[in-house]
Amino acid sequence: MRLKPVSRVRSAAHRRALSGLLAVSLLVLAACGSESSDADEGSASLSSVTVEGKQGEAPEVTFDGRLDPSKTETDVVIEGDGEDVAAGDTVEAQWWIGNGYTEKETQSTFEGEPQSLELGDEVLPFLTDTMVGHKVGDRILALIPSDKAFGKFGGARFGIGNRDAAVIVVDIMGRSDTVPPPPTVPPLDGPQGEEKKPAGWAPTLLEQDGIITGLDFTEAHKPTGELIATTLIKGDGAKVKSGQTLIVNYLGQVYDAEAPFDESYTGEPAEFPIGVGSVIAGWDERLVGRTVGSRVILEIPPNKGYGEEGNADAGIKGTDTLFFVIDILGVSEAD
């Protein structure tokens, strides 16, 4: 079932819907990841984790033993003196995620600008639960079971298995008393901005009557296992922020496949929250910070896509590398 045209007014439910297979291939993420046995589960508590560094800068996190995946603990590592944070507030924040079983970092936003998001239903539980009740300026360390941190689908897209403990470091950088109104600028009909020469590794776009129909991998490199992106058009619009609803046209194709597994160019643009875990990690990590009007190609390895289980409904195996061409047509604040 396709979305109605983006120019029409939508309800909150419609704004969270995706067209056709995208609802399966991007939003319904399998709860894969490591399935550590009970004998292998750790027993260490949050006190065994050391966090060093200044608030607002990437933390240095060290572990002293595997963490208990059944515990929920929090600790304020650095105390701020700002305003209290409540549910529904719009905050600026940075976060770091680690796996308490493997003792490795799995995601960090500290390489870029602070993320702006409204604490509520659109935000993953670990962000809302960790920040609400704390202050601007706080650095919070949390130990949370995977299902409680990331919801019923678990944290596979964050490299956290179903029976692993999630270790979260959150810096609350600021708070806004008012939620900005949705922009009045309508979505674009297509990419708009400065044309760029794509990277040599990228597949070639196949078009018919000006509509993208697929990707040609003849001159493309073999997948590297890394999450990479190249810009074909650098948009001249607003910068995409975490928590916003993104309006895009896209086409997705498995490396060396003859046809795409999903696309929106022949139908209506898709809408979904970005930067908050509603889509595969590769989209969240490479679309936040880009500008409206941009056209990009993403190469997404399995661990930033659907993990070892893949996505059977979309015909994607756990070893498949995904390529997407994406046109960013607009952004609006999430309902």
PDB file of N, CA and C in Angstrom, residues 127-181:
ATOM      1  N   LEU A 127      17.046   6.535  24.918  1.00  0.00           N
ATOM      2  CA  LEU A 127      17.283   7.974  24.946  1.00  0.00           C
ATOM      3  C   LEU A 127      16.306   8.679  25.885  1.00  0.00           C
ATOM      4  N   THR A 128      15.032   8.383  25.733  1.00  0.00           N
ATOM      5  CA  THR A 128      14.033   9.016  26.594  1.00  0.00           C
ATOM      6  C   THR A 128      14.247   8.633  28.054  1.00  0.00           C
ATOM      7  N   ASP A 129      14.383   7.334  28.321  1.00  0.00           N
ATOM      8  CA  ASP A 129      14.495   6.868  29.705  1.00  0.00           C
ATOM      9  C   ASP A 129      15.767   7.374  30.378  1.00  0.00           C
ATOM     10  N   THR A 130      16.851   7.515  29.613  1.00  0.00           N
ATOM     11  CA  THR A 130      18.115   7.952  30.202  1.00  0.00           C
ATOM     12  C   THR A 130      18.124   9.443  30.487  1.00  0.00           C
ATOM     13  N   MET A 131      17.501  10.245  29.624  1.00  0.00           N
ATOM     14  CA  MET A 131      17.592  11.698  29.780  1.00  0.00           C
ATOM     15  C   MET A 131      16.511  12.309  30.672  1.00  0.00           C
ATOM     16  N   VAL A 132      15.295  11.789  30.616  1.00  0.00           N
ATOM     17  CA  VAL A 132      14.203  12.377  31.390  1.00  0.00           C
ATOM     18  C   VAL A 132      14.527  12.320  32.880  1.00  0.00           C
ATOM     19  N   GLY A 133      14.377  13.452  33.548  1.00  0.00           N
ATOM     20  CA  GLY A 133      14.656  13.539  34.979  1.00  0.00           C
ATOM     21  C   GLY A 133      16.065  14.002  35.298  1.00  0.00           C
ATOM     22  N   HIS A 134      16.893  14.167  34.277  1.00  0.00           N
ATOM     23  CA  HIS A 134      18.251  14.676  34.480  1.00  0.00           C
ATOM     24  C   HIS A 134      18.349  16.129  34.025  1.00  0.00           C
ATOM     25  N   LYS A 135      19.544  16.682  34.079  1.00  0.00           N
ATOM     26  CA  LYS A 135      19.739  18.105  33.804  1.00  0.00           C
ATOM     27  C   LYS A 135      20.611  18.331  32.578  1.00  0.00           C
ATOM     28  N   VAL A 136      20.425  19.488  31.985  1.00  0.00           N
ATOM     29  CA  VAL A 136      21.319  19.913  30.921  1.00  0.00           C
ATOM     30  C   VAL A 136      22.734  20.028  31.497  1.00  0.00           C
ATOM     31  N   GLY A 137      23.698  19.443  30.827  1.00  0.00           N
ATOM     32  CA  GLY A 137      25.067  19.414  31.311  1.00  0.00           C
ATOM     33  C   GLY A 137      25.456  18.086  31.921  1.00  0.00           C
ATOM     34  N   ASP A 138      24.475  17.225  32.184  1.00  0.00           N
ATOM     35  CA  ASP A 138      24.765  15.902  32.744  1.00  0.00           C
ATOM     36  C   ASP A 138      25.414  14.999  31.704  1.00  0.00           C
ATOM     37  N   ARG A 139      26.334  14.169  32.159  1.00  0.00           N
ATOM     38  CA  ARG A 139      26.793  12.994  31.403  1.00  0.00           C
ATOM     39  C   ARG A 139      26.311  11.783  32.177  1.00  0.00           C
ATOM     40  N   ILE A 140      25.479  10.966  31.540  1.00  0.00           N
ATOM     41  CA  ILE A 140      24.824   9.846  32.205  1.00  0.00           C
ATOM     42  C   ILE A 140      25.359   8.542  31.650  1.00  0.00           C
ATOM     43  N   LEU A 141      25.688   7.624  32.530  1.00  0.00           N
ATOM     44  CA  LEU A 141      26.111   6.278  32.165  1.00  0.00           C
ATOM     45  C   LEU A 141      24.994   5.318  32.548  1.00  0.00           C
ATOM     46  N   ALA A 142      24.598   4.463  31.619  1.00  0.00           N
ATOM     47  CA  ALA A 142      23.491   3.546  31.894  1.00  0.00           C
ATOM     48  C   ALA A 142      23.834   2.135  31.442  1.00  0.00           C
ATOM     49  N   LEU A 143      23.360   1.162  32.208  1.00  0.00           N
ATOM     50  CA  LEU A 143      23.407  -0.253  31.870  1.00  0.00           C
ATOM     51  C   LEU A 143      21.965  -0.707  31.703  1.00  0.00           C
ATOM     52  N   ILE A 144      21.598  -1.190  30.503  1.00  0.00           N
ATOM     53  CA  ILE A 144      20.206  -1.488  30.201  1.00  0.00           C
ATOM     54  C   ILE A 144      20.126  -2.785  29.401  1.00  0.00           C
ATOM     55  N   PRO A 145      19.214  -3.706  29.753  1.00  0.00           N
ATOM     56  CA  PRO A 145      19.010  -4.892  28.920  1.00  0.00           C
ATOM     57  C   PRO A 145      18.612  -4.481  27.502  1.00  0.00           C
ATOM     58  N   SER A 146      19.000  -5.286  26.533  1.00  0.00           N
ATOM     59  CA  SER A 146      18.787  -4.935  25.132  1.00  0.00           C
ATOM     60  C   SER A 146      17.334  -4.602  24.814  1.00  0.00           C
ATOM     61  N   ASP A 147      16.386  -5.438  25.277  1.00  0.00           N
ATOM     62  CA  ASP A 147      14.996  -5.207  24.906  1.00  0.00           C
ATOM     63  C   ASP A 147      14.443  -3.928  25.530  1.00  0.00           C
ATOM     64  N   LYS A 148      14.914  -3.585  26.729  1.00  0.00           N
ATOM     65  CA  LYS A 148      14.457  -2.354  27.360  1.00  0.00           C
ATOM     66  C   LYS A 148      15.088  -1.120  26.706  1.00  0.00           C
ATOM     67  N   ALA A 149      16.306  -1.259  26.231  1.00  0.00           N
ATOM     68  CA  ALA A 149      16.998  -0.126  25.619  1.00  0.00           C
ATOM     69  C   ALA A 149      16.474   0.186  24.230  1.00  0.00           C
ATOM     70  N   PHE A 150      16.156  -0.866  23.450  1.00  0.00           N
ATOM     71  CA  PHE A 150      15.870  -0.666  22.040  1.00  0.00           C
ATOM     72  C   PHE A 150      14.479  -1.119  21.615  1.00  0.00           C
ATOM     73  N   GLY A 151      13.653  -1.550  22.552  1.00  0.00           N
ATOM     74  CA  GLY A 151      12.313  -1.972  22.183  1.00  0.00           C
ATOM     75  C   GLY A 151      12.255  -3.448  21.858  1.00  0.00           C
ATOM     76  N   LYS A 152      11.081  -3.884  21.452  1.00  0.00           N
ATOM     77  CA  LYS A 152      10.834  -5.326  21.299  1.00  0.00           C
ATOM     78  C   LYS A 152      11.666  -5.980  20.214  1.00  0.00           C
ATOM     79  N   PHE A 153      12.169  -5.186  19.229  1.00  0.00           N
ATOM     80  CA  PHE A 153      12.978  -5.779  18.173  1.00  0.00           C
ATOM     81  C   PHE A 153      14.441  -5.915  18.582  1.00  0.00           C
ATOM     82  N   GLY A 154      14.790  -5.469  19.768  1.00  0.00           N
ATOM     83  CA  GLY A 154      16.162  -5.596  20.225  1.00  0.00           C
ATOM     84  C   GLY A 154      17.093  -4.620  19.552  1.00  0.00           C
ATOM     85  N   GLY A 155      18.372  -4.784  19.802  1.00  0.00           N
ATOM     86  CA  GLY A 155      19.347  -3.797  19.334  1.00  0.00           C
ATOM     87  C   GLY A 155      20.251  -4.291  18.233  1.00  0.00           C
ATOM     88  N   ALA A 156      19.761  -5.189  17.363  1.00  0.00           N
ATOM     89  CA  ALA A 156      20.622  -5.738  16.316  1.00  0.00           C
ATOM     90  C   ALA A 156      21.212  -4.644  15.449  1.00  0.00           C
ATOM     91  N   ARG A 157      20.434  -3.616  15.141  1.00  0.00           N
ATOM     92  CA  ARG A 157      20.944  -2.554  14.277  1.00  0.00           C
ATOM     93  C   ARG A 157      21.994  -1.706  14.972  1.00  0.00           C
ATOM     94  N   PHE A 158      22.136  -1.870  16.300  1.00  0.00           N
ATOM     95  CA  PHE A 158      23.169  -1.172  17.061  1.00  0.00           C
ATOM     96  C   PHE A 158      24.282  -2.126  17.496  1.00  0.00           C
ATOM     97  N   GLY A 159      24.272  -3.352  16.983  1.00  0.00           N
ATOM     98  CA  GLY A 159      25.309  -4.309  17.347  1.00  0.00           C
ATOM     99  C   GLY A 159      25.133  -4.880  18.733  1.00  0.00           C
ATOM    100  N   ILE A 160      23.904  -4.862  19.252  1.00  0.00           N
ATOM    101  CA  ILE A 160      23.615  -5.393  20.587  1.00  0.00           C
ATOM    102  C   ILE A 160      22.689  -6.588  20.435  1.00  0.00           C
ATOM    103  N   GLY A 161      23.146  -7.776  20.828  1.00  0.00           N
ATOM    104  CA  GLY A 161      22.340  -8.978  20.716  1.00  0.00           C
ATOM    105  C   GLY A 161      21.192  -9.006  21.693  1.00  0.00           C
ATOM    106  N   ASN A 162      20.252  -9.942  21.479  1.00  0.00           N
ATOM    107  CA  ASN A 162      19.046 -10.016  22.302  1.00  0.00           C
ATOM    108  C   ASN A 162      19.332 -10.264  23.778  1.00  0.00           C
ATOM    109  N   ARG A 163      20.441 -10.952  24.069  1.00  0.00           N
ATOM    110  CA  ARG A 163      20.771 -11.264  25.463  1.00  0.00           C
ATOM    111  C   ARG A 163      21.997 -10.499  25.946  1.00  0.00           C
ATOM    112  N   ASP A 164      22.345  -9.449  25.243  1.00  0.00           N
ATOM    113  CA  ASP A 164      23.494  -8.636  25.639  1.00  0.00           C
ATOM    114  C   ASP A 164      23.043  -7.411  26.416  1.00  0.00           C
ATOM    115  N   ALA A 165      23.933  -6.903  27.234  1.00  0.00           N
ATOM    116  CA  ALA A 165      23.665  -5.660  27.953  1.00  0.00           C
ATOM    117  C   ALA A 165      24.088  -4.479  27.090  1.00  0.00           C
ATOM    118  N   ALA A 166      23.282  -3.444  27.090  1.00  0.00           N
ATOM    119  CA  ALA A 166      23.638  -2.206  26.396  1.00  0.00           C
ATOM    120  C   ALA A 166      24.254  -1.240  27.392  1.00  0.00           C
ATOM    121  N   VAL A 167      25.389  -0.659  27.014  1.00  0.00           N
ATOM    122  CA  VAL A 167      26.036   0.364  27.828  1.00  0.00           C
ATOM    123  C   VAL A 167      25.884   1.689  27.084  1.00  0.00           C
ATOM    124  N   ILE A 168      25.271   2.658  27.737  1.00  0.00           N
ATOM    125  CA  ILE A 168      24.940   3.928  27.095  1.00  0.00           C
ATOM    126  C   ILE A 168      25.611   5.069  27.843  1.00  0.00           C
ATOM    127  N   VAL A 169      26.258   5.971  27.112  1.00  0.00           N
ATOM    128  CA  VAL A 169      26.737   7.235  27.666  1.00  0.00           C
ATOM    129  C   VAL A 169      26.008   8.346  26.923  1.00  0.00           C
ATOM    130  N   VAL A 170      25.270   9.179  27.652  1.00  0.00           N
ATOM    131  CA  VAL A 170      24.500  10.256  27.040  1.00  0.00           C
ATOM    132  C   VAL A 170      24.926  11.588  27.636  1.00  0.00           C
ATOM    133  N   ASP A 171      25.262  12.549  26.782  1.00  0.00           N
ATOM    134  CA  ASP A 171      25.543  13.921  27.198  1.00  0.00           C
ATOM    135  C   ASP A 171      24.364  14.805  26.796  1.00  0.00           C
ATOM    136  N   ILE A 172      23.728  15.442  27.785  1.00  0.00           N
ATOM    137  CA  ILE A 172      22.631  16.368  27.501  1.00  0.00           C
ATOM    138  C   ILE A 172      23.235  17.756  27.313  1.00  0.00           C
ATOM    139  N   MET A 173      23.228  18.229  26.079  1.00  0.00           N
ATOM    140  CA  MET A 173      23.919  19.466  25.728  1.00  0.00           C
ATOM    141  C   MET A 173      23.049  20.711  25.866  1.00  0.00           C
ATOM    142  N   GLY A 174      21.750  20.563  25.692  1.00  0.00           N
ATOM    143  CA  GLY A 174      20.877  21.735  25.762  1.00  0.00           C
ATOM    144  C   GLY A 174      19.424  21.319  25.710  1.00  0.00           C
ATOM    145  N   ARG A 175      18.545  22.284  25.993  1.00  0.00           N
ATOM    146  CA  ARG A 175      17.109  22.030  25.968  1.00  0.00           C
ATOM    147  C   ARG A 175      16.399  23.245  25.423  1.00  0.00           C
ATOM    148  N   SER A 176      15.385  23.025  24.610  1.00  0.00           N
ATOM    149  CA  SER A 176      14.573  24.114  24.069  1.00  0.00           C
ATOM    150  C   SER A 176      13.218  24.096  24.746  1.00  0.00           C
ATOM    151  N   ASP A 177      12.735  25.280  25.154  1.00  0.00           N
ATOM    152  CA  ASP A 177      11.443  25.356  25.831  1.00  0.00           C
ATOM    153  C   ASP A 177      10.276  25.196  24.867  1.00  0.00           C
ATOM    154  N   THR A 178      10.524  25.430  23.606  1.00  0.00           N
ATOM    155  CA  THR A 178       9.455  25.334  22.617  1.00  0.00           C
ATOM    156  C   THR A 178       9.894  24.442  21.477  1.00  0.00           C
ATOM    157  N   VAL A 179       8.951  23.675  20.950  1.00  0.00           N
ATOM    158  CA  VAL A 179       9.212  22.831  19.796  1.00  0.00           C
ATOM    159  C   VAL A 179       8.992  23.659  18.547  1.00  0.00           C
ATOM    160  N   PRO A 180       9.977  23.755  17.650  1.00  0.00           N
ATOM    161  CA  PRO A 180       9.799  24.573  16.461  1.00  0.00           C
ATOM    162  C   PRO A 180       8.654  24.068  15.596  1.00  0.00           C
ATOM    163  N   PRO A 181       7.893  24.962  14.978  1.00  0.00           N
ATOM    164  CA  PRO A 181       6.772  24.534  14.135  1.00  0.00           C
ATOM    165  C   PRO A 181       7.270  23.851  12.874  1.00  0.00           C
TER     166      PRO A 181
END
